[in-house]
Every structure is written in structure tokens, then in C-alpha cells.
Amino acid sequence: MAGSSEPQPEALRPAMAAPALLSVLLALLAVAVTILLWRLVQGRRSRRRAVLLLGLCDAGKTLLFARLLTGRYRDTQTSITESSALYRVSKDKSANVTLIDLPGHESLRLHFLERFKAAARAIVFVVDSVAFQREVKDVAEFLYQVLVDGTVLKNAPALLIACNKQDVTMAKSSKLIQQQLEKELNTLRVTRSAAPSSLDGSATGGPAQLGKKGKDFDFSQLPMKVEFVECSARGSKGEDGDADCEALEKWLAKIA
């Protein structure tokens, strides 16, 4: 039609290209932000080089600490302060972590956890597999305090439950220990959630809720990866033999 003002195809090309170009730029920006955040998280994690050894008194933390560092057996006594040393997980000098053995006495353990938790790349929670049935409530109580700590939740360090003293016939299996801990932690979660906030996990700065609300607790609900291994710091041959810590050593090599 004469006098028509309809735009020609050549005139439409710049208008059509602008939205497409904007979409590409936004996509590139999203990728750049994702990479930046990933590097930031990895950088913070790489600065955390400590592996904390936690657990009740007499769980075997200090002997385990000594075995990992020297391979040798030594007599130990209840610790009242921390012990730390560099642990090389392979011949590669860059593959190392700092093992920190923290006291397990009830009056000391939370104080030392508060001091070192921010540096934790990983946590090894040592359980006495022989005394577990008798100590299950105390073990669960301490583990609960660790798991609801605000810093631990935020950093989500890898967590290993090391079921020690497996050389003893009466030792409980890691599977049974996991089941019993999940049951006890679920009970603690229910009772603590129902308590006033001043009586709850505020002592460690953590939230009242552990795991997923409305579901029975299990370790898969936590923000950090949780694994269980069986080990024996003493070893089946006692003082003159080697420790049975291969599963623990493999885990340390994996998280280093």
C-alpha cells in the first residue's frame, strides 16, 4: 500500500538483537558470580586446616592422636589441655592438616571447642565402642552440642564418627552406634525444642532445631557429610602391634 510506514527487515535487526545480547550478558554475569562465590567458599575452606579430635574422656582420642602421628603405642592420661601437630596424609608435602586433640572432660570440652571450632576443616568424634551402651546419653549430649553450634553449622566441616576399641570382643558395631545415636539425638531434639530458649542450645550459639522438622532425625539431614568407621587405636595385638586405623587414615587423606 502506498505511503505504508511498516519497518523494513533491516530496520528490525538492531531491535531484535538487543534483547538477545542482554540475555547473553546476564548469563555471563551469572556464571562469573557463581565462579566468584565458589572460589570464595573454597578459599575459606582451604584456610581451615585443623582436624579436631573430640569425644568423652577415655574414648581413646589421645592414643589415636599418637598412633596417627608416630604409629607407636604410648600410655596416656586424661588431658586438661589441647595437643596439636602437623599430620602429613601423603608424601606430597602440601597434603597435610593440623590434628588437634581436645580434652574430653565435661568441664573443659565446650571451652576448647569454642576456641578451635572456627579453624575446623573436619571433626573426628571418637566413641568408646565398648562403653557405648552405658555412655550413649552422654555421647549423644556432647555430639548434639557440637552439631547445633552456629559456627559448625555454617562451616559444615566433614564429620567422622570413629568407633574406637573394636579390638575388644564386647565392642558395639558402627551400624548399631549410628542407629542408637540417631535415636538419642532425635529425643534430644524434641526435648530441647520444647524447652524455653534460655535452656536450649544457646550455650553453644546454635539453633534449637536439629535436622528436618517433622521427621525423625538421621545424619543425612545435616549440612555436613557424616561418615562412620570402625577402628582400634590399641590394635588387636596390643602395645607391641599396629593400630587398626586404615579407614580413618583414608578418610583423612580424602578430606585434606
mmCIF file of N, CA, C and O in Angstrom, residues 64-164:
data_model
loop_
_atom_site.group_PDB
_atom_site.id
_atom_site.type_symbol
_atom_site.label_atom_id
_atom_site.label_comp_id
_atom_site.label_asym_id
_atom_site.label_seq_id
_atom_site.Cartn_x
_atom_site.Cartn_y
_atom_site.Cartn_z
ATOM 1 N N LEU A 64 44.824 -42.393 69.869
ATOM 2 C CA LEU A 64 44.578 -42.315 68.428
ATOM 3 C C LEU A 64 45.432 -41.211 67.810
ATOM 4 O O LEU A 64 46.025 -41.381 66.734
ATOM 5 N N PHE A 65 45.504 -40.087 68.489
ATOM 6 C CA PHE A 65 46.336 -38.958 68.075
ATOM 7 C C PHE A 65 47.799 -39.392 67.940
ATOM 8 O O PHE A 65 48.472 -39.117 66.937
ATOM 9 N N ALA A 66 48.295 -40.104 68.950
ATOM 10 C CA ALA A 66 49.688 -40.557 68.944
ATOM 11 C C ALA A 66 49.938 -41.587 67.846
ATOM 12 O O ALA A 66 50.978 -41.553 67.168
ATOM 13 N N ARG A 67 49.013 -42.494 67.666
ATOM 14 C CA ARG A 67 49.159 -43.530 66.642
ATOM 15 C C ARG A 67 49.209 -42.925 65.239
ATOM 16 O O ARG A 67 50.001 -43.352 64.388
ATOM 17 N N LEU A 68 48.359 -41.941 64.989
ATOM 18 C CA LEU A 68 48.332 -41.313 63.671
ATOM 19 C C LEU A 68 49.645 -40.595 63.373
ATOM 20 O O LEU A 68 50.126 -40.582 62.236
ATOM 21 N N LEU A 69 50.234 -40.005 64.398
ATOM 22 C CA LEU A 69 51.447 -39.206 64.203
ATOM 23 C C LEU A 69 52.723 -40.047 64.187
ATOM 24 O O LEU A 69 53.627 -39.783 63.390
ATOM 25 N N THR A 70 52.791 -41.036 65.051
ATOM 26 C CA THR A 70 54.040 -41.797 65.199
ATOM 27 C C THR A 70 53.904 -43.275 64.849
ATOM 28 O O THR A 70 54.914 -43.939 64.615
ATOM 29 N N GLY A 71 52.679 -43.788 64.877
ATOM 30 C CA GLY A 71 52.473 -45.208 64.648
ATOM 31 C C GLY A 71 52.738 -46.060 65.868
ATOM 32 O O GLY A 71 52.488 -47.266 65.872
ATOM 33 N N ARG A 72 53.229 -45.438 66.925
ATOM 34 C CA ARG A 72 53.614 -46.197 68.119
ATOM 35 C C ARG A 72 52.573 -46.076 69.230
ATOM 36 O O ARG A 72 51.852 -45.089 69.334
ATOM 37 N N TYR A 73 52.555 -47.107 70.073
ATOM 38 C CA TYR A 73 51.672 -47.106 71.242
ATOM 39 C C TYR A 73 52.327 -46.310 72.368
ATOM 40 O O TYR A 73 53.550 -46.312 72.524
ATOM 41 N N ARG A 74 51.492 -45.612 73.147
ATOM 42 C CA ARG A 74 52.021 -44.943 74.333
ATOM 43 C C ARG A 74 50.922 -44.888 75.389
ATOM 44 O O ARG A 74 49.736 -44.825 75.072
ATOM 45 N N ASP A 75 51.336 -44.922 76.642
ATOM 46 C CA ASP A 75 50.380 -44.779 77.739
ATOM 47 C C ASP A 75 49.881 -43.340 77.763
ATOM 48 O O ASP A 75 50.653 -42.392 77.543
ATOM 49 N N THR A 76 48.597 -43.174 78.027
ATOM 50 C CA THR A 76 48.005 -41.834 78.029
ATOM 51 C C THR A 76 47.257 -41.602 79.333
ATOM 52 O O THR A 76 46.970 -42.535 80.089
ATOM 53 N N GLN A 77 46.948 -40.340 79.584
ATOM 54 C CA GLN A 77 46.134 -39.970 80.730
ATOM 55 C C GLN A 77 45.163 -38.875 80.305
ATOM 56 O O GLN A 77 45.303 -38.297 79.230
ATOM 57 N N THR A 78 44.192 -38.625 81.131
ATOM 58 C CA THR A 78 43.164 -37.638 80.807
ATOM 59 C C THR A 78 43.796 -36.273 80.545
ATOM 60 O O THR A 78 44.566 -35.768 81.364
ATOM 61 N N SER A 79 43.470 -35.695 79.399
ATOM 62 C CA SER A 79 44.062 -34.413 79.010
ATOM 63 C C SER A 79 43.328 -33.248 79.666
ATOM 64 O O SER A 79 42.106 -33.285 79.841
ATOM 65 N N ILE A 80 44.089 -32.212 79.996
ATOM 66 C CA ILE A 80 43.462 -30.997 80.531
ATOM 67 C C ILE A 80 43.715 -29.806 79.606
ATOM 68 O O ILE A 80 43.277 -28.699 79.878
ATOM 69 N N THR A 81 44.445 -30.065 78.525
ATOM 70 C CA THR A 81 44.663 -29.022 77.526
ATOM 71 C C THR A 81 44.767 -29.688 76.167
ATOM 72 O O THR A 81 44.810 -30.922 76.059
ATOM 73 N N GLU A 82 44.831 -28.870 75.113
ATOM 74 C CA GLU A 82 44.870 -29.442 73.771
ATOM 75 C C GLU A 82 46.287 -29.872 73.402
ATOM 76 O O GLU A 82 47.273 -29.384 73.965
ATOM 77 N N SER A 83 46.380 -30.789 72.444
ATOM 78 C CA SER A 83 47.650 -31.167 71.833
ATOM 79 C C SER A 83 47.467 -31.041 70.332
ATOM 80 O O SER A 83 46.422 -31.426 69.800
ATOM 81 N N SER A 84 48.470 -30.501 69.653
ATOM 82 C CA SER A 84 48.348 -30.332 68.209
ATOM 83 C C SER A 84 49.651 -30.679 67.515
ATOM 84 O O SER A 84 50.734 -30.548 68.095
ATOM 85 N N ALA A 85 49.539 -31.120 66.269
ATOM 86 C CA ALA A 85 50.722 -31.463 65.478
ATOM 87 C C ALA A 85 50.313 -31.544 64.013
ATOM 88 O O ALA A 85 49.153 -31.815 63.691
ATOM 89 N N LEU A 86 51.286 -31.310 63.148
ATOM 90 C CA LEU A 86 51.051 -31.406 61.715
ATOM 91 C C LEU A 86 51.023 -32.873 61.307
ATOM 92 O O LEU A 86 51.907 -33.643 61.667
ATOM 93 N N TYR A 87 50.007 -33.235 60.546
ATOM 94 C CA TYR A 87 49.847 -34.615 60.085
ATOM 95 C C TYR A 87 49.897 -34.629 58.563
ATOM 96 O O TYR A 87 49.077 -34.003 57.907
ATOM 97 N N ARG A 88 50.889 -35.317 58.012
ATOM 98 C CA ARG A 88 51.012 -35.428 56.560
ATOM 99 C C ARG A 88 50.279 -36.678 56.096
ATOM 100 O O ARG A 88 50.593 -37.783 56.514
ATOM 101 N N VAL A 89 49.331 -36.467 55.184
ATOM 102 C CA VAL A 89 48.495 -37.589 54.750
ATOM 103 C C VAL A 89 49.118 -38.344 53.588
ATOM 104 O O VAL A 89 48.644 -39.395 53.208
ATOM 105 N N SER A 90 50.184 -37.809 52.994
ATOM 106 C CA SER A 90 50.858 -38.493 51.900
ATOM 107 C C SER A 90 52.258 -37.924 51.772
ATOM 108 O O SER A 90 52.672 -37.056 52.540
ATOM 109 N N LYS A 91 53.012 -38.401 50.786
ATOM 110 C CA LYS A 91 54.363 -37.906 50.546
ATOM 111 C C LYS A 91 54.359 -36.488 49.989
ATOM 112 O O LYS A 91 55.380 -35.802 50.004
ATOM 113 N N ASP A 92 53.214 -36.068 49.482
ATOM 114 C CA ASP A 92 53.072 -34.701 48.983
ATOM 115 C C ASP A 92 53.077 -33.744 50.174
ATOM 116 O O ASP A 92 52.189 -33.789 51.018
ATOM 117 N N LYS A 93 54.073 -32.886 50.249
ATOM 118 C CA LYS A 93 54.219 -32.008 51.407
ATOM 119 C C LYS A 93 53.052 -31.041 51.569
ATOM 120 O O LYS A 93 52.817 -30.525 52.667
ATOM 121 N N SER A 94 52.327 -30.784 50.487
ATOM 122 C CA SER A 94 51.209 -29.844 50.582
ATOM 123 C C SER A 94 49.961 -30.498 51.146
ATOM 124 O O SER A 94 49.022 -29.812 51.544
ATOM 125 N N ALA A 95 49.932 -31.831 51.172
ATOM 126 C CA ALA A 95 48.753 -32.547 51.665
ATOM 127 C C ALA A 95 48.914 -32.806 53.158
ATOM 128 O O ALA A 95 49.387 -33.868 53.567
ATOM 129 N N ASN A 96 48.543 -31.843 53.953
ATOM 130 C CA ASN A 96 48.656 -32.013 55.393
ATOM 131 C C ASN A 96 47.553 -31.248 56.101
ATOM 132 O O ASN A 96 46.963 -30.318 55.545
ATOM 133 N N VAL A 97 47.283 -31.666 57.310
ATOM 134 C CA VAL A 97 46.315 -30.993 58.176
ATOM 135 C C VAL A 97 46.928 -30.912 59.567
ATOM 136 O O VAL A 97 47.913 -31.591 59.871
ATOM 137 N N THR A 98 46.326 -30.080 60.399
ATOM 138 C CA THR A 98 46.770 -29.990 61.792
ATOM 139 C C THR A 98 45.800 -30.763 62.667
ATOM 140 O O THR A 98 44.627 -30.401 62.769
ATOM 141 N N LEU A 99 46.280 -31.832 63.252
ATOM 142 C CA LEU A 99 45.449 -32.599 64.186
ATOM 143 C C LEU A 99 45.456 -31.900 65.542
ATOM 144 O O LEU A 99 46.516 -31.537 66.053
ATOM 145 N N ILE A 100 44.272 -31.717 66.119
ATOM 146 C CA ILE A 100 44.168 -31.096 67.438
ATOM 147 C C ILE A 100 43.331 -32.002 68.338
ATOM 148 O O ILE A 100 42.136 -32.199 68.087
ATOM 149 N N ASP A 101 43.975 -32.547 69.329
ATOM 150 C CA ASP A 101 43.310 -33.417 70.312
ATOM 151 C C ASP A 101 42.787 -32.549 71.450
ATOM 152 O O ASP A 101 43.570 -31.938 72.181
ATOM 153 N N LEU A 102 41.455 -32.489 71.603
ATOM 154 C CA LEU A 102 40.848 -31.633 72.620
ATOM 155 C C LEU A 102 40.429 -32.446 73.839
ATOM 156 O O LEU A 102 39.993 -33.592 73.707
ATOM 157 N N PRO A 103 40.528 -31.869 75.036
ATOM 158 C CA PRO A 103 40.124 -32.581 76.257
ATOM 159 C C PRO A 103 38.665 -33.017 76.197
ATOM 160 O O PRO A 103 37.810 -32.306 75.655
ATOM 161 N N GLY A 104 38.389 -34.177 76.777
ATOM 162 C CA GLY A 104 37.032 -34.696 76.755
ATOM 163 C C GLY A 104 36.278 -34.527 78.060
ATOM 164 O O GLY A 104 35.106 -34.898 78.160
ATOM 165 N N HIS A 105 36.948 -33.942 79.073
ATOM 166 C CA HIS A 105 36.275 -33.770 80.360
ATOM 167 C C HIS A 105 35.106 -32.807 80.213
ATOM 168 O O HIS A 105 35.182 -31.803 79.498
ATOM 169 N N GLU A 106 34.028 -33.115 80.894
ATOM 170 C CA GLU A 106 32.783 -32.349 80.763
ATOM 171 C C GLU A 106 32.974 -30.862 81.049
ATOM 172 O O GLU A 106 32.340 -30.013 80.422
ATOM 173 N N SER A 107 33.861 -30.522 81.979
ATOM 174 C CA SER A 107 34.053 -29.121 82.356
ATOM 175 C C SER A 107 34.959 -28.359 81.383
ATOM 176 O O SER A 107 35.062 -27.140 81.465
ATOM 177 N N LEU A 108 35.602 -29.080 80.458
ATOM 178 C CA LEU A 108 36.579 -28.452 79.567
ATOM 179 C C LEU A 108 36.205 -28.499 78.091
ATOM 180 O O LEU A 108 36.600 -27.623 77.322
ATOM 181 N N ARG A 109 35.471 -29.513 77.679
ATOM 182 C CA ARG A 109 35.339 -29.795 76.243
ATOM 183 C C ARG A 109 34.667 -28.684 75.445
ATOM 184 O O ARG A 109 35.095 -28.375 74.333
ATOM 185 N N LEU A 110 33.640 -28.061 75.986
ATOM 186 C CA LEU A 110 32.969 -26.991 75.241
ATOM 187 C C LEU A 110 33.840 -25.738 75.177
ATOM 188 O O LEU A 110 33.805 -25.002 74.181
ATOM 189 N N HIS A 111 34.620 -25.496 76.212
ATOM 190 C CA HIS A 111 35.535 -24.357 76.208
ATOM 191 C C HIS A 111 36.557 -24.492 75.088
ATOM 192 O O HIS A 111 36.826 -23.532 74.350
ATOM 193 N N PHE A 112 37.131 -25.691 74.932
ATOM 194 C CA PHE A 112 38.135 -25.895 73.893
ATOM 195 C C PHE A 112 37.504 -25.962 72.507
ATOM 196 O O PHE A 112 38.112 -25.527 71.522
ATOM 197 N N LEU A 113 36.295 -26.479 72.434
ATOM 198 C CA LEU A 113 35.583 -26.457 71.149
ATOM 199 C C LEU A 113 35.364 -25.023 70.690
ATOM 200 O O LEU A 113 35.552 -24.696 69.506
ATOM 201 N N GLU A 114 35.005 -24.161 71.608
ATOM 202 C CA GLU A 114 34.786 -22.751 71.290
ATOM 203 C C GLU A 114 36.066 -22.120 70.741
ATOM 204 O O GLU A 114 36.012 -21.296 69.819
ATOM 205 N N ARG A 115 37.199 -22.499 71.261
ATOM 206 C CA ARG A 115 38.480 -21.921 70.830
ATOM 207 C C ARG A 115 38.881 -22.342 69.422
ATOM 208 O O ARG A 115 39.455 -21.552 68.664
ATOM 209 N N PHE A 116 38.584 -23.581 69.058
ATOM 210 C CA PHE A 116 39.137 -24.127 67.815
ATOM 211 C C PHE A 116 38.110 -24.408 66.716
ATOM 212 O O PHE A 116 38.504 -24.742 65.592
ATOM 213 N N LYS A 117 36.835 -24.259 66.980
ATOM 214 C CA LYS A 117 35.821 -24.665 66.007
ATOM 215 C C LYS A 117 35.907 -23.898 64.694
ATOM 216 O O LYS A 117 35.638 -24.463 63.622
ATOM 217 N N ALA A 118 36.268 -22.621 64.736
ATOM 218 C CA ALA A 118 36.307 -21.813 63.508
ATOM 219 C C ALA A 118 37.391 -22.283 62.551
ATOM 220 O O ALA A 118 37.311 -22.034 61.345
ATOM 221 N N ALA A 119 38.414 -22.969 63.064
ATOM 222 C CA ALA A 119 39.523 -23.430 62.227
ATOM 223 C C ALA A 119 39.310 -24.851 61.710
ATOM 224 O O ALA A 119 40.150 -25.375 60.970
ATOM 225 N N ALA A 120 38.187 -25.469 62.080
ATOM 226 C CA ALA A 120 37.984 -26.887 61.778
ATOM 227 C C ALA A 120 37.651 -27.129 60.311
ATOM 228 O O ALA A 120 36.644 -26.651 59.803
ATOM 229 N N ARG A 121 38.503 -27.866 59.658
ATOM 230 C CA ARG A 121 38.219 -28.370 58.315
ATOM 231 C C ARG A 121 37.371 -29.634 58.421
ATOM 232 O O ARG A 121 36.554 -29.943 57.562
ATOM 233 N N ALA A 122 37.622 -30.369 59.506
ATOM 234 C CA ALA A 122 36.900 -31.617 59.741
ATOM 235 C C ALA A 122 36.907 -31.917 61.231
ATOM 236 O O ALA A 122 37.711 -31.370 61.988
ATOM 237 N N ILE A 123 35.989 -32.787 61.628
ATOM 238 C CA ILE A 123 35.882 -33.207 63.028
ATOM 239 C C ILE A 123 35.861 -34.729 63.081
ATOM 240 O O ILE A 123 35.099 -35.371 62.353
ATOM 241 N N VAL A 124 36.704 -35.286 63.942
ATOM 242 C CA VAL A 124 36.660 -36.721 64.232
ATOM 243 C C VAL A 124 36.091 -36.864 65.642
ATOM 244 O O VAL A 124 36.724 -36.456 66.621
ATOM 245 N N PHE A 125 34.897 -37.410 65.731
ATOM 246 C CA PHE A 125 34.247 -37.604 67.026
ATOM 247 C C PHE A 125 34.474 -39.057 67.429
ATOM 248 O O PHE A 125 33.925 -39.977 66.823
ATOM 249 N N VAL A 126 35.303 -39.248 68.461
ATOM 250 C CA VAL A 126 35.723 -40.594 68.863
ATOM 251 C C VAL A 126 34.765 -41.158 69.906
ATOM 252 O O VAL A 126 34.457 -40.495 70.905
ATOM 253 N N VAL A 127 34.318 -42.382 69.657
ATOM 254 C CA VAL A 127 33.372 -43.054 70.552
ATOM 255 C C VAL A 127 34.015 -44.327 71.101
ATOM 256 O O VAL A 127 34.652 -45.082 70.354
ATOM 257 N N ASP A 128 33.863 -44.550 72.388
ATOM 258 C CA ASP A 128 34.301 -45.796 73.018
ATOM 259 C C ASP A 128 33.250 -46.858 72.699
ATOM 260 O O ASP A 128 32.167 -46.870 73.299
ATOM 261 N N SER A 129 33.557 -47.755 71.786
ATOM 262 C CA SER A 129 32.571 -48.746 71.337
ATOM 263 C C SER A 129 32.244 -49.776 72.414
ATOM 264 O O SER A 129 31.191 -50.421 72.349
ATOM 265 N N VAL A 130 33.141 -49.921 73.391
ATOM 266 C CA VAL A 130 32.920 -50.891 74.466
ATOM 267 C C VAL A 130 31.971 -50.322 75.515
ATOM 268 O O VAL A 130 31.044 -50.993 75.982
ATOM 269 N N ALA A 131 32.184 -49.072 75.891
ATOM 270 C CA ALA A 131 31.365 -48.430 76.930
ATOM 271 C C ALA A 131 30.156 -47.701 76.340
ATOM 272 O O ALA A 131 29.423 -47.042 77.075
ATOM 273 N N PHE A 132 29.935 -47.832 75.046
ATOM 274 C CA PHE A 132 28.923 -47.018 74.376
ATOM 275 C C PHE A 132 27.529 -47.200 74.967
ATOM 276 O O PHE A 132 26.811 -46.220 75.187
ATOM 277 N N GLN A 133 27.132 -48.434 75.219
ATOM 278 C CA GLN A 133 25.782 -48.676 75.728
ATOM 279 C C GLN A 133 25.556 -47.953 77.057
ATOM 280 O O GLN A 133 24.468 -47.433 77.316
ATOM 281 N N ARG A 134 26.587 -47.884 77.860
ATOM 282 C CA ARG A 134 26.493 -47.222 79.158
ATOM 283 C C ARG A 134 26.567 -45.702 79.017
ATOM 284 O O ARG A 134 25.956 -44.972 79.793
ATOM 285 N N GLU A 135 27.297 -45.227 78.024
ATOM 286 C CA GLU A 135 27.550 -43.793 77.882
ATOM 287 C C GLU A 135 26.744 -43.123 76.779
ATOM 288 O O GLU A 135 26.950 -41.945 76.500
ATOM 289 N N VAL A 136 25.825 -43.855 76.167
ATOM 290 C CA VAL A 136 25.153 -43.351 74.968
ATOM 291 C C VAL A 136 24.511 -41.984 75.177
ATOM 292 O O VAL A 136 24.586 -41.113 74.301
ATOM 293 N N LYS A 137 23.904 -41.760 76.326
ATOM 294 C CA LYS A 137 23.243 -40.465 76.562
ATOM 295 C C LYS A 137 24.262 -39.328 76.659
ATOM 296 O O LYS A 137 24.029 -38.224 76.135
ATOM 297 N N ASP A 138 25.389 -39.572 77.318
ATOM 298 C CA ASP A 138 26.429 -38.555 77.419
ATOM 299 C C ASP A 138 27.078 -38.291 76.062
ATOM 300 O O ASP A 138 27.389 -37.140 75.717
ATOM 301 N N VAL A 139 27.303 -39.359 75.288
ATOM 302 C CA VAL A 139 27.876 -39.213 73.955
ATOM 303 C C VAL A 139 26.946 -38.380 73.074
ATOM 304 O O VAL A 139 27.372 -37.440 72.392
ATOM 305 N N ALA A 140 25.656 -38.720 73.099
ATOM 306 C CA ALA A 140 24.670 -38.000 72.281
ATOM 307 C C ALA A 140 24.551 -36.542 72.716
ATOM 308 O O ALA A 140 24.407 -35.646 71.875
ATOM 309 N N GLU A 141 24.623 -36.289 74.008
ATOM 310 C CA GLU A 141 24.517 -34.922 74.520
ATOM 311 C C GLU A 141 25.669 -34.053 73.996
ATOM 312 O O GLU A 141 25.444 -32.927 73.521
ATOM 313 N N PHE A 142 26.890 -34.581 74.062
ATOM 314 C CA PHE A 142 28.040 -33.814 73.577
ATOM 315 C C PHE A 142 27.964 -33.629 72.055
ATOM 316 O O PHE A 142 28.193 -32.546 71.527
ATOM 317 N N LEU A 143 27.617 -34.691 71.352
ATOM 318 C CA LEU A 143 27.513 -34.600 69.893
ATOM 319 C C LEU A 143 26.426 -33.606 69.496
ATOM 320 O O LEU A 143 26.602 -32.839 68.535
ATOM 321 N N TYR A 144 25.335 -33.596 70.222
ATOM 322 C CA TYR A 144 24.253 -32.634 69.960
ATOM 323 C C TYR A 144 24.774 -31.199 70.102
ATOM 324 O O TYR A 144 24.498 -30.336 69.254
ATOM 325 N N GLN A 145 25.533 -30.951 71.166
ATOM 326 C CA GLN A 145 26.086 -29.611 71.393
ATOM 327 C C GLN A 145 27.008 -29.190 70.253
ATOM 328 O O GLN A 145 27.049 -28.018 69.871
ATOM 329 N N VAL A 146 27.741 -30.142 69.708
ATOM 330 C CA VAL A 146 28.615 -29.845 68.573
ATOM 331 C C VAL A 146 27.780 -29.528 67.329
ATOM 332 O O VAL A 146 28.025 -28.545 66.621
ATOM 333 N N LEU A 147 26.776 -30.342 67.071
ATOM 334 C CA LEU A 147 26.013 -30.245 65.824
ATOM 335 C C LEU A 147 25.121 -29.008 65.744
ATOM 336 O O LEU A 147 24.806 -28.550 64.639
ATOM 337 N N VAL A 148 24.681 -28.472 66.891
ATOM 338 C CA VAL A 148 23.820 -27.288 66.849
ATOM 339 C C VAL A 148 24.613 -25.994 67.012
ATOM 340 O O VAL A 148 24.030 -24.905 67.018
ATOM 341 N N ASP A 149 25.927 -26.111 67.109
ATOM 342 C CA ASP A 149 26.747 -24.907 67.211
ATOM 343 C C ASP A 149 26.653 -24.106 65.918
ATOM 344 O O ASP A 149 26.779 -24.647 64.813
ATOM 345 N N GLY A 150 26.460 -22.806 66.049
ATOM 346 C CA GLY A 150 26.262 -21.950 64.887
ATOM 347 C C GLY A 150 27.439 -21.957 63.918
ATOM 348 O O GLY A 150 27.259 -22.008 62.703
ATOM 349 N N THR A 151 28.662 -21.911 64.447
ATOM 350 C CA THR A 151 29.844 -21.914 63.591
ATOM 351 C C THR A 151 30.002 -23.247 62.867
ATOM 352 O O THR A 151 30.343 -23.299 61.686
ATOM 353 N N VAL A 152 29.751 -24.336 63.561
ATOM 354 C CA VAL A 152 29.841 -25.666 62.947
ATOM 355 C C VAL A 152 28.797 -25.811 61.839
ATOM 356 O O VAL A 152 29.094 -26.318 60.749
ATOM 357 N N LEU A 153 27.593 -25.346 62.096
ATOM 358 C CA LEU A 153 26.549 -25.417 61.065
ATOM 359 C C LEU A 153 26.900 -24.577 59.849
ATOM 360 O O LEU A 153 26.676 -24.979 58.704
ATOM 361 N N LYS A 154 27.456 -23.407 60.085
ATOM 362 C CA LYS A 154 27.795 -22.507 58.978
ATOM 363 C C LYS A 154 28.936 -23.059 58.133
ATOM 364 O O LYS A 154 28.851 -23.082 56.899
ATOM 365 N N ASN A 155 30.000 -23.542 58.776
ATOM 366 C CA ASN A 155 31.169 -24.034 58.042
ATOM 367 C C ASN A 155 30.997 -25.459 57.537
ATOM 368 O O ASN A 155 31.674 -25.865 56.584
ATOM 369 N N ALA A 156 30.122 -26.217 58.189
ATOM 370 C CA ALA A 156 29.814 -27.604 57.794
ATOM 371 C C ALA A 156 31.075 -28.441 57.560
ATOM 372 O O ALA A 156 31.261 -29.005 56.472
ATOM 373 N N PRO A 157 31.962 -28.550 58.542
ATOM 374 C CA PRO A 157 33.157 -29.395 58.365
ATOM 375 C C PRO A 157 32.753 -30.862 58.249
ATOM 376 O O PRO A 157 31.758 -31.296 58.834
ATOM 377 N N ALA A 158 33.519 -31.611 57.482
ATOM 378 C CA ALA A 158 33.258 -33.045 57.371
ATOM 379 C C ALA A 158 33.315 -33.673 58.769
ATOM 380 O O ALA A 158 34.133 -33.286 59.596
ATOM 381 N N LEU A 159 32.431 -34.635 59.009
ATOM 382 C CA LEU A 159 32.339 -35.249 60.343
ATOM 383 C C LEU A 159 32.503 -36.753 60.234
ATOM 384 O O LEU A 159 31.812 -37.411 59.455
ATOM 385 N N LEU A 160 33.437 -37.280 61.015
ATOM 386 C CA LEU A 160 33.648 -38.720 61.084
ATOM 387 C C LEU A 160 33.385 -39.193 62.501
ATOM 388 O O LEU A 160 33.957 -38.662 63.455
ATOM 389 N N ILE A 161 32.521 -40.181 62.640
ATOM 390 C CA ILE A 161 32.318 -40.827 63.932
ATOM 391 C C ILE A 161 33.218 -42.055 63.947
ATOM 392 O O ILE A 161 32.981 -43.024 63.224
ATOM 393 N N ALA A 162 34.283 -41.975 64.744
ATOM 394 C CA ALA A 162 35.265 -43.063 64.816
ATOM 395 C C ALA A 162 34.916 -43.986 65.975
ATOM 396 O O ALA A 162 35.071 -43.610 67.146
ATOM 397 N N CYS A 163 34.433 -45.160 65.660
ATOM 398 C CA CYS A 163 34.011 -46.126 66.678
ATOM 399 C C CYS A 163 35.239 -46.925 67.114
ATOM 400 O O CYS A 163 35.620 -47.931 66.482
ATOM 401 N N ASN A 164 35.861 -46.465 68.186
ATOM 402 C CA ASN A 164 37.158 -46.965 68.635
ATOM 403 C C ASN A 164 37.017 -48.216 69.507
ATOM 404 O O ASN A 164 35.933 -48.575 69.936
#
